[in-house]
Amino acid sequence: MCSTTTRPSRPTRLRCFSLADGKEIWRYSYPVKIKRFHGMSRTVPAVTDEYVVTIGPKGHVTCLDANTGQFRWMLNLVKEFGTVIPQWYAAQCPLIDNGRAIIAPAGEVLMMAVDCATGEIVWKTPNPDQWVMTHSSITPMEFAGRRFYVYCGGSTDAGGVIGVSATDGTVLWKTDAWKVRTNAPSRSWWGRTGSS
């Protein structure tokens, strides 16, 4: 079992515990400055037999080896992709699907797939409507034999719901008929589930 904690004036910590006896197997931490304004980790790590991927409160996406906790790679969504962190800090839970971390920076790119083994970006979905990051997490779905990812992004000014191809990140469909100020819907599974 893996858990993430961030508290004001303390580093973000990722810890892995044994389900058999509750003992800590490994831990990893990195420094981040946050305020008490809901300033703590509120995301759930994505875990497979090989990888653990987390999104920290200020948009640091971190990938570690699931067995040893060894650092693999980190992305800073704010610095590298122009992400604007939502009020109350990030709450998007990452998704691992077929060895790729699926993330919605909603900055220069709306969504992207990152190879967990290398940290290389596999594909990017453009963000021409300038949707911003929300507290929503990406949901994998399969319909009519096609696998895609659904994300509720943006705000009342510019936003909505989008379906993106799991193969190459192309937009399959998009609507702005539903958009809200604080967007935090939970995942619902439809079709074959992913690895997260």
Coordinates of C-alpha atoms in Angstrom, one line a residue:
M1 CA 0.0 0.0 0.0
C2 CA 1.3 3.5 -0.9
S3 CA 0.3 6.8 0.6
T4 CA 1.2 10.4 0.0
T5 CA 1.3 13.1 2.7
T6 CA 2.1 16.8 2.5
R7 CA 1.8 19.2 5.4
P8 CA 2.8 22.9 5.7
S9 CA 6.6 23.3 6.3
R10 CA 7.3 19.7 5.6
P11 CA 8.3 17.8 2.4
T12 CA 5.9 15.8 0.4
R13 CA 6.4 12.2 1.4
L14 CA 5.4 9.0 -0.4
R15 CA 5.5 5.9 1.8
C16 CA 5.0 2.2 0.9
F17 CA 3.7 -0.2 3.6
S18 CA 3.5 -4.0 3.7
L19 CA -0.1 -5.2 3.6
A20 CA 1.0 -8.3 5.6
D21 CA 2.3 -6.6 8.7
G22 CA 2.0 -2.8 8.2
K23 CA 5.7 -2.1 8.2
E24 CA 7.2 0.5 6.1
I25 CA 9.0 -0.9 3.0
W26 CA 10.4 2.4 1.6
R27 CA 9.8 6.1 1.6
Y28 CA 10.6 9.0 -0.8
S29 CA 10.3 12.7 -0.2
Y30 CA 10.9 16.0 -2.0
P31 CA 10.6 19.6 -0.7
V32 CA 7.6 21.7 -1.5
K33 CA 6.3 24.9 0.1
I34 CA 2.5 25.1 0.8
K35 CA 0.2 27.0 3.0
R36 CA -2.4 25.6 5.4
F37 CA -5.2 26.6 2.9
H38 CA -6.1 22.9 2.2
G39 CA -2.4 22.6 1.6
M40 CA -1.9 18.9 1.8
S41 CA -1.8 16.0 -0.6
R42 CA -5.3 15.0 -1.6
T43 CA -4.4 12.6 -4.4
V44 CA -4.2 8.9 -4.5
P45 CA -1.1 7.4 -6.1
A46 CA -1.5 5.2 -9.2
V47 CA 0.3 1.8 -8.5
T48 CA 1.2 -1.1 -10.7
D49 CA 3.6 -4.0 -10.0
E50 CA 6.4 -1.9 -11.5
Y51 CA 5.5 1.8 -11.0
V52 CA 4.1 4.3 -8.5
V53 CA 3.0 7.7 -9.9
T54 CA 1.9 10.6 -7.8
I55 CA 0.7 14.2 -8.4
G56 CA 1.7 16.5 -5.6
P57 CA -0.2 19.6 -4.4
K58 CA 1.8 21.9 -6.6
G59 CA 1.8 19.8 -9.7
H60 CA 4.9 17.7 -9.3
V61 CA 4.3 14.4 -11.1
T62 CA 6.7 11.8 -9.7
C63 CA 7.4 8.2 -10.8
L64 CA 9.1 5.7 -8.5
D65 CA 9.9 2.0 -8.7
A66 CA 7.1 0.2 -6.9
N67 CA 9.3 -2.4 -5.3
T68 CA 12.3 -0.2 -4.1
G69 CA 11.0 3.4 -4.1
Q70 CA 13.9 4.3 -6.4
F71 CA 13.3 7.6 -8.2
R72 CA 12.6 7.3 -11.9
W73 CA 11.5 10.7 -13.1
M74 CA 9.7 13.9 -12.1
L75 CA 7.7 16.5 -14.1
N76 CA 6.9 20.0 -12.8
L77 CA 3.6 20.7 -14.5
V78 CA 3.7 24.5 -13.6
K79 CA 7.2 25.1 -14.9
E80 CA 7.2 22.7 -17.9
F81 CA 3.7 22.9 -19.1
G82 CA 2.2 26.2 -17.8
T83 CA -0.3 24.5 -15.5
V84 CA -2.3 26.8 -13.2
I85 CA -2.8 24.9 -10.0
P86 CA -6.5 25.1 -8.9
Q87 CA -7.7 26.6 -5.6
W88 CA -7.0 24.3 -2.7
Y89 CA -4.0 22.8 -4.6
A90 CA -4.0 19.8 -7.0
A91 CA -6.4 17.0 -6.4
Q92 CA -6.1 15.1 -9.7
C93 CA -5.2 11.5 -9.2
P94 CA -2.9 10.1 -11.8
L95 CA -3.7 7.1 -14.0
I96 CA -1.3 4.4 -15.2
D97 CA -2.6 2.6 -18.3
N98 CA -0.4 0.1 -20.3
G99 CA 2.8 1.4 -18.8
R100 CA 2.0 5.0 -19.4
A101 CA 1.1 7.7 -16.9
I102 CA -1.9 9.7 -18.2
I103 CA -2.0 13.2 -16.8
A104 CA -4.0 16.4 -17.5
P105 CA -1.8 19.4 -17.1
A106 CA -4.4 21.6 -18.8
G107 CA -1.7 24.2 -19.5
E108 CA 0.1 24.3 -22.8
V109 CA -1.3 20.7 -23.4
L110 CA -4.6 19.5 -22.1
M111 CA -3.7 15.8 -21.6
M112 CA -0.6 13.7 -22.2
A113 CA 0.8 10.2 -21.9
V114 CA 4.2 9.7 -20.3
D115 CA 6.2 6.4 -20.6
C116 CA 6.6 5.3 -17.0
A117 CA 9.9 3.5 -17.8
T118 CA 11.7 6.5 -19.3
G119 CA 9.7 9.7 -18.5
E120 CA 9.5 10.4 -22.2
I121 CA 6.2 12.0 -23.4
V122 CA 4.5 9.6 -25.8
W123 CA 1.7 12.0 -27.0
K124 CA 0.1 15.3 -26.1
T125 CA -3.4 16.6 -26.6
P126 CA -3.5 20.3 -27.6
N127 CA -5.4 22.8 -25.4
P128 CA -6.6 25.4 -27.9
D129 CA -9.5 26.5 -25.7
Q130 CA -7.2 27.1 -22.7
W131 CA -9.0 24.8 -20.3
V132 CA -7.4 25.0 -16.8
M133 CA -6.6 22.1 -14.5
T134 CA -9.4 21.0 -12.2
H135 CA -9.7 18.6 -9.3
S136 CA -11.1 16.0 -11.7
S137 CA -9.2 12.8 -12.5
I138 CA -8.9 11.2 -15.9
T139 CA -11.3 8.2 -16.4
P140 CA -10.4 5.4 -18.9
M141 CA -13.3 4.1 -20.9
E142 CA -14.0 1.7 -23.8
F143 CA -16.9 2.1 -26.1
A144 CA -17.7 0.5 -29.5
G145 CA -14.2 -1.2 -29.3
R146 CA -12.3 2.1 -28.9
R147 CA -10.4 2.9 -25.7
F148 CA -10.3 6.6 -24.6
Y149 CA -9.8 8.9 -21.6
V150 CA -12.4 11.2 -20.3
Y151 CA -11.5 14.5 -18.5
C152 CA -13.7 17.2 -17.0
G153 CA -11.6 20.3 -17.3
G154 CA -11.7 24.1 -17.3
S155 CA -14.0 26.5 -15.5
T156 CA -17.2 28.4 -16.0
D157 CA -15.3 30.6 -18.5
A158 CA -13.8 27.9 -20.7
G159 CA -14.2 24.2 -20.0
G160 CA -16.3 21.1 -20.4
V161 CA -15.8 17.3 -20.9
I162 CA -13.5 15.7 -23.4
G163 CA -12.8 12.2 -24.8
V164 CA -9.2 11.6 -26.0
S165 CA -7.9 8.6 -27.8
A166 CA -5.8 6.3 -25.7
T167 CA -3.7 5.4 -28.7
D168 CA -2.4 8.9 -29.8
G169 CA -4.1 11.6 -27.7
T170 CA -6.3 12.9 -30.5
V171 CA -9.6 14.4 -29.5
L172 CA -12.5 12.1 -30.2
W173 CA -15.3 14.3 -28.8
K174 CA -15.6 17.4 -26.7
T175 CA -18.5 19.4 -25.2
D176 CA -18.8 22.6 -23.3
A177 CA -22.4 22.0 -22.4
W178 CA -21.4 21.0 -18.9
K179 CA -18.9 23.2 -17.0
V180 CA -18.7 24.2 -13.4
R181 CA -16.6 26.5 -11.2
T182 CA -15.2 23.8 -8.9
N183 CA -14.9 20.6 -10.9
A184 CA -14.2 17.4 -8.9
P185 CA -16.3 14.5 -10.2
S186 CA -15.2 11.0 -9.2
R187 CA -14.2 8.3 -11.6
S188 CA -16.8 5.9 -12.9
W189 CA -15.7 2.8 -14.8
W190 CA -17.2 1.7 -18.0
G191 CA -15.8 -1.2 -20.1
R192 CA -12.4 -2.7 -19.5
T193 CA -10.6 -0.9 -16.6
G194 CA -7.0 0.2 -16.6
S195 CA -4.2 -0.5 -14.3
S196 CA -4.8 2.3 -11.8

